[in-house]
mmCIF file of C-alpha atoms in Angstrom:
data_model
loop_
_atom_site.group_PDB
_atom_site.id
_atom_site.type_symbol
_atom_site.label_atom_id
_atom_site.label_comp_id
_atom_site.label_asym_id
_atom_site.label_seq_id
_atom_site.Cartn_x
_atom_site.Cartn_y
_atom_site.Cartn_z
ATOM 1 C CA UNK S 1493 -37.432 34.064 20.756
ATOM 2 C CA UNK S 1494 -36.433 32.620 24.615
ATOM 3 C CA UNK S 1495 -35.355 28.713 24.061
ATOM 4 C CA UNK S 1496 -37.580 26.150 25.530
ATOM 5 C CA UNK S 1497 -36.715 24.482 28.537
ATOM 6 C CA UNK S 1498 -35.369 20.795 27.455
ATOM 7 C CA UNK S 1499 -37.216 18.384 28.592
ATOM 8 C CA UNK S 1500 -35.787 15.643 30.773
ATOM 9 C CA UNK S 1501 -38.086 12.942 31.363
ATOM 10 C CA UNK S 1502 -41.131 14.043 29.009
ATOM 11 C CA UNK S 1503 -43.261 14.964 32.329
ATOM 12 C CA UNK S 1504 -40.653 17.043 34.236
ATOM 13 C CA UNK S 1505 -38.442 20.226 32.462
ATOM 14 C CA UNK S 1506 -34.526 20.640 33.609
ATOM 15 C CA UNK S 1507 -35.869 23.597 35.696
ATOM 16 C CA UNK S 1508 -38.636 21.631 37.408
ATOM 17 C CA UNK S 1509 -36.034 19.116 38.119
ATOM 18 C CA UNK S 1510 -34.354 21.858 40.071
ATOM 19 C CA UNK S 1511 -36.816 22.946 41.956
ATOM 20 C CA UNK S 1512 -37.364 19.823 43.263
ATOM 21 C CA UNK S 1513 -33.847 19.178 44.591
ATOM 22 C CA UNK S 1514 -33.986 22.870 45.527
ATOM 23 C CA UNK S 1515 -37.176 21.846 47.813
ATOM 24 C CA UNK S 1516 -35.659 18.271 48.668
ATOM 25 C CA UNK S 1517 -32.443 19.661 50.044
ATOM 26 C CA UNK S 1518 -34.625 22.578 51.554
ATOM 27 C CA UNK S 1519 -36.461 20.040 53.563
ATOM 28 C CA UNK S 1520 -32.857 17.996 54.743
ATOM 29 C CA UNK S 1521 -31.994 21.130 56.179
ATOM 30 C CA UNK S 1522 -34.559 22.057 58.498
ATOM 31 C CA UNK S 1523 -34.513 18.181 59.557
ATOM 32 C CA UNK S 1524 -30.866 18.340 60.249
ATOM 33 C CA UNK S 1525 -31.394 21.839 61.946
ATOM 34 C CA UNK S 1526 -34.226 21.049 64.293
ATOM 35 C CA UNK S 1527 -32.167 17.785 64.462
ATOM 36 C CA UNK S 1528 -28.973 19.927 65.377
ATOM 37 C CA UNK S 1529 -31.294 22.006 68.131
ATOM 38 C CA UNK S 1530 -32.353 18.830 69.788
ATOM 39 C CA UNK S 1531 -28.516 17.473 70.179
ATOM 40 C CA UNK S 1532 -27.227 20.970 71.303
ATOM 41 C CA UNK S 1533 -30.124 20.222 74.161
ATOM 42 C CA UNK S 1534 -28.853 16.900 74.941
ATOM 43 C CA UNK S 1535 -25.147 17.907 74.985
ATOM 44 C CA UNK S 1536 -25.570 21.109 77.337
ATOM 45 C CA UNK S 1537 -27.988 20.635 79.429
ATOM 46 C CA UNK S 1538 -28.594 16.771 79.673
ATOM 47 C CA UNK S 1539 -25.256 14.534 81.268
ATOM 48 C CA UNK S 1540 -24.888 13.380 77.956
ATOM 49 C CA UNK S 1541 -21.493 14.075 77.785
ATOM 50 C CA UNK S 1542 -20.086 13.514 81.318
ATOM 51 C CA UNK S 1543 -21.640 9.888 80.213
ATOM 52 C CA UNK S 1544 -19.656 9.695 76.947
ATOM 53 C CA UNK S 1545 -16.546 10.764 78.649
ATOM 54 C CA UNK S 1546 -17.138 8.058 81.895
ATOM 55 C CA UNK S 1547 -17.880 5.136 79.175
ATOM 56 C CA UNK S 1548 -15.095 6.046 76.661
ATOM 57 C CA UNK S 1549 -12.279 7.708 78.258
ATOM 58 C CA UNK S 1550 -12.793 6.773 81.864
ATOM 59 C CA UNK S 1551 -12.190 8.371 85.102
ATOM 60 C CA UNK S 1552 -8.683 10.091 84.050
ATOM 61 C CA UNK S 1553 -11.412 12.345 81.632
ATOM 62 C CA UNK S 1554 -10.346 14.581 79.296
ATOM 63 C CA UNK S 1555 -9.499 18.318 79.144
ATOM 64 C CA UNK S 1556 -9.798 21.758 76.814
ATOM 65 C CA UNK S 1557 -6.819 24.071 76.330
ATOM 66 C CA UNK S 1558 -8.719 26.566 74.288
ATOM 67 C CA UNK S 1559 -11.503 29.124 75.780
ATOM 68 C CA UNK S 1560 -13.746 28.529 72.939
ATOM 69 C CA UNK S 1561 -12.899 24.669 72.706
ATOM 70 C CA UNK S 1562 -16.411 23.237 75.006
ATOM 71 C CA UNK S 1563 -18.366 25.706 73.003
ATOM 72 C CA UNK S 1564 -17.255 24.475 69.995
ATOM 73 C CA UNK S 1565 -17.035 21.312 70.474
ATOM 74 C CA UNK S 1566 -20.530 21.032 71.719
ATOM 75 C CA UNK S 1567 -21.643 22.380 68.519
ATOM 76 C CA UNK S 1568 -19.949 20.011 66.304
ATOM 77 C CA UNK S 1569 -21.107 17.127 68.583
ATOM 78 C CA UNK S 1570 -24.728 18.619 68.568
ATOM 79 C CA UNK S 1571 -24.518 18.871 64.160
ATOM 80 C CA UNK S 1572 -23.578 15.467 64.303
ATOM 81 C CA UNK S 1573 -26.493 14.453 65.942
ATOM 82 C CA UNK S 1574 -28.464 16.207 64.420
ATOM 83 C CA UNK S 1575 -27.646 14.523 60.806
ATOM 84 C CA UNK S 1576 -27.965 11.036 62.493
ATOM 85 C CA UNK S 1577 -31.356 12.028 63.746
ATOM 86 C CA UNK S 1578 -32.419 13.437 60.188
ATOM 87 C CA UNK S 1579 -31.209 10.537 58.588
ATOM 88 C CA UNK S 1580 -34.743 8.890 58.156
ATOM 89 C CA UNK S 1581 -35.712 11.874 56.340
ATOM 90 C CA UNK S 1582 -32.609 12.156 54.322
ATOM 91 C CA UNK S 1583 -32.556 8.841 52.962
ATOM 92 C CA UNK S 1584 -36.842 9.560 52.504
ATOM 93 C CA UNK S 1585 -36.075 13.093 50.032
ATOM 94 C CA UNK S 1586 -33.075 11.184 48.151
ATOM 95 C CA UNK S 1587 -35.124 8.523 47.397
ATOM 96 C CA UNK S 1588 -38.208 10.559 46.884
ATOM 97 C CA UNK S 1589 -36.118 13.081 44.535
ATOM 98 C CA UNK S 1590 -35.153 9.576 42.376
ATOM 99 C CA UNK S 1591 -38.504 8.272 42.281
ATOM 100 C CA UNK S 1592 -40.197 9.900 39.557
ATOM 101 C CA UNK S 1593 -37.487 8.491 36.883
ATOM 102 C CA UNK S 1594 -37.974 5.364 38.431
ATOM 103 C CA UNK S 1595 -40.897 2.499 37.709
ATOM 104 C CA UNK S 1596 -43.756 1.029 39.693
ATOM 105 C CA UNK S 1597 -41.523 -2.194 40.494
ATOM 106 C CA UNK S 1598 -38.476 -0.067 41.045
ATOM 107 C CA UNK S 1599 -40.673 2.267 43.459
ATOM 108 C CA UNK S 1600 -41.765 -0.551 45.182
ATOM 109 C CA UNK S 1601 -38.511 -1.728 46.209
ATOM 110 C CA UNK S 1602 -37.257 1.129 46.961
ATOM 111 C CA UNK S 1603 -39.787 2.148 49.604
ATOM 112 C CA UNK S 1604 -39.736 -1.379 50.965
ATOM 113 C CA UNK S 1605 -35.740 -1.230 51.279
ATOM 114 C CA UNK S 1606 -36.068 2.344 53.425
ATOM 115 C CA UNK S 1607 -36.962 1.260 56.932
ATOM 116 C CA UNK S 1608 -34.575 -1.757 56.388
ATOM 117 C CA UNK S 1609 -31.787 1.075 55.855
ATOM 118 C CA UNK S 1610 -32.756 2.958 58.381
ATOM 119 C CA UNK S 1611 -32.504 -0.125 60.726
ATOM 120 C CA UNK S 1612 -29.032 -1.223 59.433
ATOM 121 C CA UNK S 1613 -28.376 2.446 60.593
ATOM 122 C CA UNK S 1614 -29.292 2.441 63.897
ATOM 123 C CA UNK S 1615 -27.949 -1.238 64.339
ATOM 124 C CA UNK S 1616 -24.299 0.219 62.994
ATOM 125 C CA UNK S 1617 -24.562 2.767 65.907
ATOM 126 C CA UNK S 1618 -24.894 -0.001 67.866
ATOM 127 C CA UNK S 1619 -22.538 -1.957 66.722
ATOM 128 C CA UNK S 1620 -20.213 1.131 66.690
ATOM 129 C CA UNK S 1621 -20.812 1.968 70.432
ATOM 130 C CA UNK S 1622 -20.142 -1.526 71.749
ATOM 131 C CA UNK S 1623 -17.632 -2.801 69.549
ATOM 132 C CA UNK S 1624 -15.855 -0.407 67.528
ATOM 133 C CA UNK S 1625 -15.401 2.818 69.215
ATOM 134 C CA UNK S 1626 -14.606 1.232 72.634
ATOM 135 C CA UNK S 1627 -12.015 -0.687 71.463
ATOM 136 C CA UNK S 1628 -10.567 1.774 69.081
ATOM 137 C CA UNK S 1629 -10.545 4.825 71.528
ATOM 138 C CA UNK S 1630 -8.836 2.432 74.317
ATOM 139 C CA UNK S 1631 -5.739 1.435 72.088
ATOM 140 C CA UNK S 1632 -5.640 5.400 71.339
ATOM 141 C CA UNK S 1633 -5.235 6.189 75.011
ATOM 142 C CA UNK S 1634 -3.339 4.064 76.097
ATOM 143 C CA UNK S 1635 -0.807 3.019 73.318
ATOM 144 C CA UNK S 1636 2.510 3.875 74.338
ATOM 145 C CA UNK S 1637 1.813 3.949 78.480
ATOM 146 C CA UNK S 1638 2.141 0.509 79.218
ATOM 147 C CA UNK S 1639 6.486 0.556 79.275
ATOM 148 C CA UNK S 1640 6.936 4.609 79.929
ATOM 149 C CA UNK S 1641 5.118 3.937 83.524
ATOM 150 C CA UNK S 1642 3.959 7.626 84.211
ATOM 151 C CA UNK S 1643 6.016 9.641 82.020
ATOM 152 C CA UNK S 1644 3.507 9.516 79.631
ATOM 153 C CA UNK S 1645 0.065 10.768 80.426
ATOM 154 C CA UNK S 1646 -2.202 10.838 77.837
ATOM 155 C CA UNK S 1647 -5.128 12.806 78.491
ATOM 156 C CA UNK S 1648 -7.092 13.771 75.442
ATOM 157 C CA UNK S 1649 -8.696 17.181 74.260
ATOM 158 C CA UNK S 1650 -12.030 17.300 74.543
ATOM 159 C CA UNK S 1651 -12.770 18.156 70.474
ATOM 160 C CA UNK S 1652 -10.237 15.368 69.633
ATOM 161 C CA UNK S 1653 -12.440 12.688 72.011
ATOM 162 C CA UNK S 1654 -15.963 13.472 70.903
ATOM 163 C CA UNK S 1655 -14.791 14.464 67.140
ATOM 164 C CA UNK S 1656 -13.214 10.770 66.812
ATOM 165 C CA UNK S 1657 -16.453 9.131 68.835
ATOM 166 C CA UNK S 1658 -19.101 10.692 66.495
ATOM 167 C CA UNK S 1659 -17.626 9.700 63.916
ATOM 168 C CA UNK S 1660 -17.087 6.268 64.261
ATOM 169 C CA UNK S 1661 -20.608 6.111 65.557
ATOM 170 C CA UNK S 1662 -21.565 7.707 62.603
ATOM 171 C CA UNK S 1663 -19.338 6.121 60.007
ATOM 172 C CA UNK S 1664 -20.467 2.771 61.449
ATOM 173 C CA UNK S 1665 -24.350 3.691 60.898
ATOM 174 C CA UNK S 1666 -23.466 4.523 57.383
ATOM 175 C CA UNK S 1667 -21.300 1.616 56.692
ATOM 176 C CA UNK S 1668 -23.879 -0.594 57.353
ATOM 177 C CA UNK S 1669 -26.689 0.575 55.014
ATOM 178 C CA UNK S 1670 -24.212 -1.151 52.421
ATOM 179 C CA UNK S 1671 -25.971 -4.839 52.494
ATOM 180 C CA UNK S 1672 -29.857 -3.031 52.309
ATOM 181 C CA UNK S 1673 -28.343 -0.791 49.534
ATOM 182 C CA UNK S 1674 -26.777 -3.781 47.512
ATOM 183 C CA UNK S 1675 -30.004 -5.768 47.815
ATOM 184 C CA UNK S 1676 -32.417 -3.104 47.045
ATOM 185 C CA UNK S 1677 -30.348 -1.905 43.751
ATOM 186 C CA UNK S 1678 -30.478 -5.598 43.007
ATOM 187 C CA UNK S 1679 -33.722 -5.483 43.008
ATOM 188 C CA UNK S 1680 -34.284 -2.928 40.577
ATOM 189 C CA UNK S 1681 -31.871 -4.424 38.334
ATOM 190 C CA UNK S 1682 -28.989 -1.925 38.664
ATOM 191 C CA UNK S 1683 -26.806 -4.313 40.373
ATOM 192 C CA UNK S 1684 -25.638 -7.525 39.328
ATOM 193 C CA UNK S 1685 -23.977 -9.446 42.430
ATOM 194 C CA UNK S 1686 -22.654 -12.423 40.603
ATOM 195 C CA UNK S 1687 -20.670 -10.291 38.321
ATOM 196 C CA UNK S 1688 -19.617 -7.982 41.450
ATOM 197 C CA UNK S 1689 -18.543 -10.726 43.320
ATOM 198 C CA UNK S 1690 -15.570 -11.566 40.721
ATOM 199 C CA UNK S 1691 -13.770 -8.446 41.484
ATOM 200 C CA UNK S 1692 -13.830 -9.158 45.667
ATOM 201 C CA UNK S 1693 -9.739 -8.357 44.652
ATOM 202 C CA UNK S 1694 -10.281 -4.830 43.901
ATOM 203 C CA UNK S 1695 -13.099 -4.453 46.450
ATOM 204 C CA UNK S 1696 -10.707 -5.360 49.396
ATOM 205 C CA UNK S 1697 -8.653 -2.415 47.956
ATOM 206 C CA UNK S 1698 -11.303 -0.103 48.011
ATOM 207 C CA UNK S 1699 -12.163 -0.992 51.365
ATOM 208 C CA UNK S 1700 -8.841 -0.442 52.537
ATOM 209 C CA UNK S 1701 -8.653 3.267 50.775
ATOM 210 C CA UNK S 1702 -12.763 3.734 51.880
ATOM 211 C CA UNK S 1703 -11.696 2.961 55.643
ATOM 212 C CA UNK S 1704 -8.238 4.903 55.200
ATOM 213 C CA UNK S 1705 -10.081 8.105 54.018
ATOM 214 C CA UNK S 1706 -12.967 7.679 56.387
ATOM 215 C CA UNK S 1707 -10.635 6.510 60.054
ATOM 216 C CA UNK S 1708 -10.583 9.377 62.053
ATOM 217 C CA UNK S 1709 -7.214 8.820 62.851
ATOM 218 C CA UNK S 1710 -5.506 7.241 59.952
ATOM 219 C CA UNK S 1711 -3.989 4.473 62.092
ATOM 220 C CA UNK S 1712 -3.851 1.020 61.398
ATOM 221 C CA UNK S 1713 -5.671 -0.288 64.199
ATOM 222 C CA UNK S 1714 -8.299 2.227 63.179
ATOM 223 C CA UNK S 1715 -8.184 1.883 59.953
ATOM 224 C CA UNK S 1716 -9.087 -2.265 60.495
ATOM 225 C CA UNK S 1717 -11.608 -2.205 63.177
ATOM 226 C CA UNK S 1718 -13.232 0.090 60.270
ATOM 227 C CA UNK S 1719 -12.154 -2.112 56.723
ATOM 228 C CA UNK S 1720 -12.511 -5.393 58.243
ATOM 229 C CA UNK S 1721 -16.413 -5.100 58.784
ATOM 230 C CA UNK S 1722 -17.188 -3.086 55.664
ATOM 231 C CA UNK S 1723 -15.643 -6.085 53.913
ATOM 232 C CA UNK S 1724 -17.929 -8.585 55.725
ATOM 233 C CA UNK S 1725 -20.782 -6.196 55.050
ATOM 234 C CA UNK S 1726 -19.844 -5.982 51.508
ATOM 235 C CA UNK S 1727 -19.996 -10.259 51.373
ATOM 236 C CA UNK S 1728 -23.481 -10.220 53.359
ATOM 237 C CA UNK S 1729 -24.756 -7.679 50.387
ATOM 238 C CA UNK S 1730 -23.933 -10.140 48.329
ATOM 239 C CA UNK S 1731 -25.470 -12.898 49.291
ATOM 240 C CA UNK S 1732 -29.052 -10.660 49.861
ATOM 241 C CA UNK S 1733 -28.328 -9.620 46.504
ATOM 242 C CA UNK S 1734 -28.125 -13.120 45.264
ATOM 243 C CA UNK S 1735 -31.021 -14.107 46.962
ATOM 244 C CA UNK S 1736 -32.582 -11.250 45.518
ATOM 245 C CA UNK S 1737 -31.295 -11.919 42.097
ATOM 246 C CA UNK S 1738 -33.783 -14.127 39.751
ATOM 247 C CA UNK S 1739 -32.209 -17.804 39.087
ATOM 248 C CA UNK S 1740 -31.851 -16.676 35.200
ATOM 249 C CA UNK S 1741 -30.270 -13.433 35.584
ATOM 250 C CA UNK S 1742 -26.373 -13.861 34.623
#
């Protein structure tokens, strides 16, 4: 005789569990591919890029040394768009996928904590694109020119330039979901920010190693322009969370 399905949450079998992440990641993917189509339109036939290149690299531009390098490139670019225009709908299945294991309250909180997300996303783009990238990308270029005069021209590829400018902007977007996510797991009790906060030693460690593994370029200067506002980020969480936190919780 064939052996029940075990029963996860007394509503929902291990296989119906399944099919739901099957259909939730199902869902991510056409968002991130009609996402994907959209930004392959506004990198090839918009002056999308010529605009990137003008704001972040300046007039000196940048070049290709491979045949297949534009093509390429513009395809990676376009994917990356695409995920930061599906994020909405990403963070919307994740949560949706968690929501049946979750209570009324904790449902609650969850679905009033989304839009703020999404809105620390967009305003880490932001942030990214006038702050970060800018000044990270200009100490790229032109470290090392200043005393050689012109015997060092450093021009850079094309992939290189947009890889390391999509990223920040993207890494930035992510990065600062971190206060929304820290208050809204407060509020369904799975964080406790008063007993986070007396390990801030270990958490400027992993900040370090998060921004280390995450810096496109593995460079110092990089590597703080990323750290140093995940750490702030990670301190502004913290006090949402303690806001959030009732007066008798320990």
């Amino acid at each position: 005789m064939a052996k029940a399905t075990p029963v996860v949450d007394g509503t929902m079998t291990l296989l119906d569990h399944l099919r739901e992440l099957r259909s939730r990641l199902t869902k991510v993917s056409i968002a991130v591919l009609i996402g994907m189509l959209g930004g392959f339109y506004i990198v090839n036939s918009t002056g999308f890029i010529k605009y990137l290149i003008l704001s972040f690299a300046g007039e000196q531009g940048v070049q290709t040394t491979e045949v297949t390098e534009t093509f390429t490139t513009y395809l990676s670019t376009a994917l990356t768009l695409g995920i930061a225009a599906a994020m909405p709908i990403i963070i919307y299945q994740l949560l949706a996928f968690l929501a049946p294991g979750l209570t009324r309250t904790e449902r609650k909180w969850i679905f009033i904590g989304m839009p703020l997300v999404i809105l620390c996303f967009v305003g880490g783009i932001a942030f990214g694109w006038f702050v970060t990238a800018p000044a990270a990308i200009k100490f790229l270029i032109n470290f090392g020119t200043e005393n050689t005069g012109n015997l060092i021209e450093n021009k850079p590829r094309l992939d290189d330039f947009l890889s390391i400018l999509t990223r920040l902007l993207l890494i930035n977007g992510i990065v600062f979901e971190l206060p929304m996510i820290m208050f809204t797991l407060t509020k369904i009790g799975i964080l406790n920010p008063r007993k986070l906060g007396r390990y801030r030693r270990y958490v400027v460690l992993i900040t370090v190693v998060a921004a280390a593994i995450l810096t496109p370029t593995g460079d110092p200067a990089n590597l703080a322009f990323l750290a140093v506002p995940m750490y702030f980020l990670f301190e502004f969480g913290l006090l949402l969370g303690r806001l959030a936190q009732p007066k008798n919780a320990n």
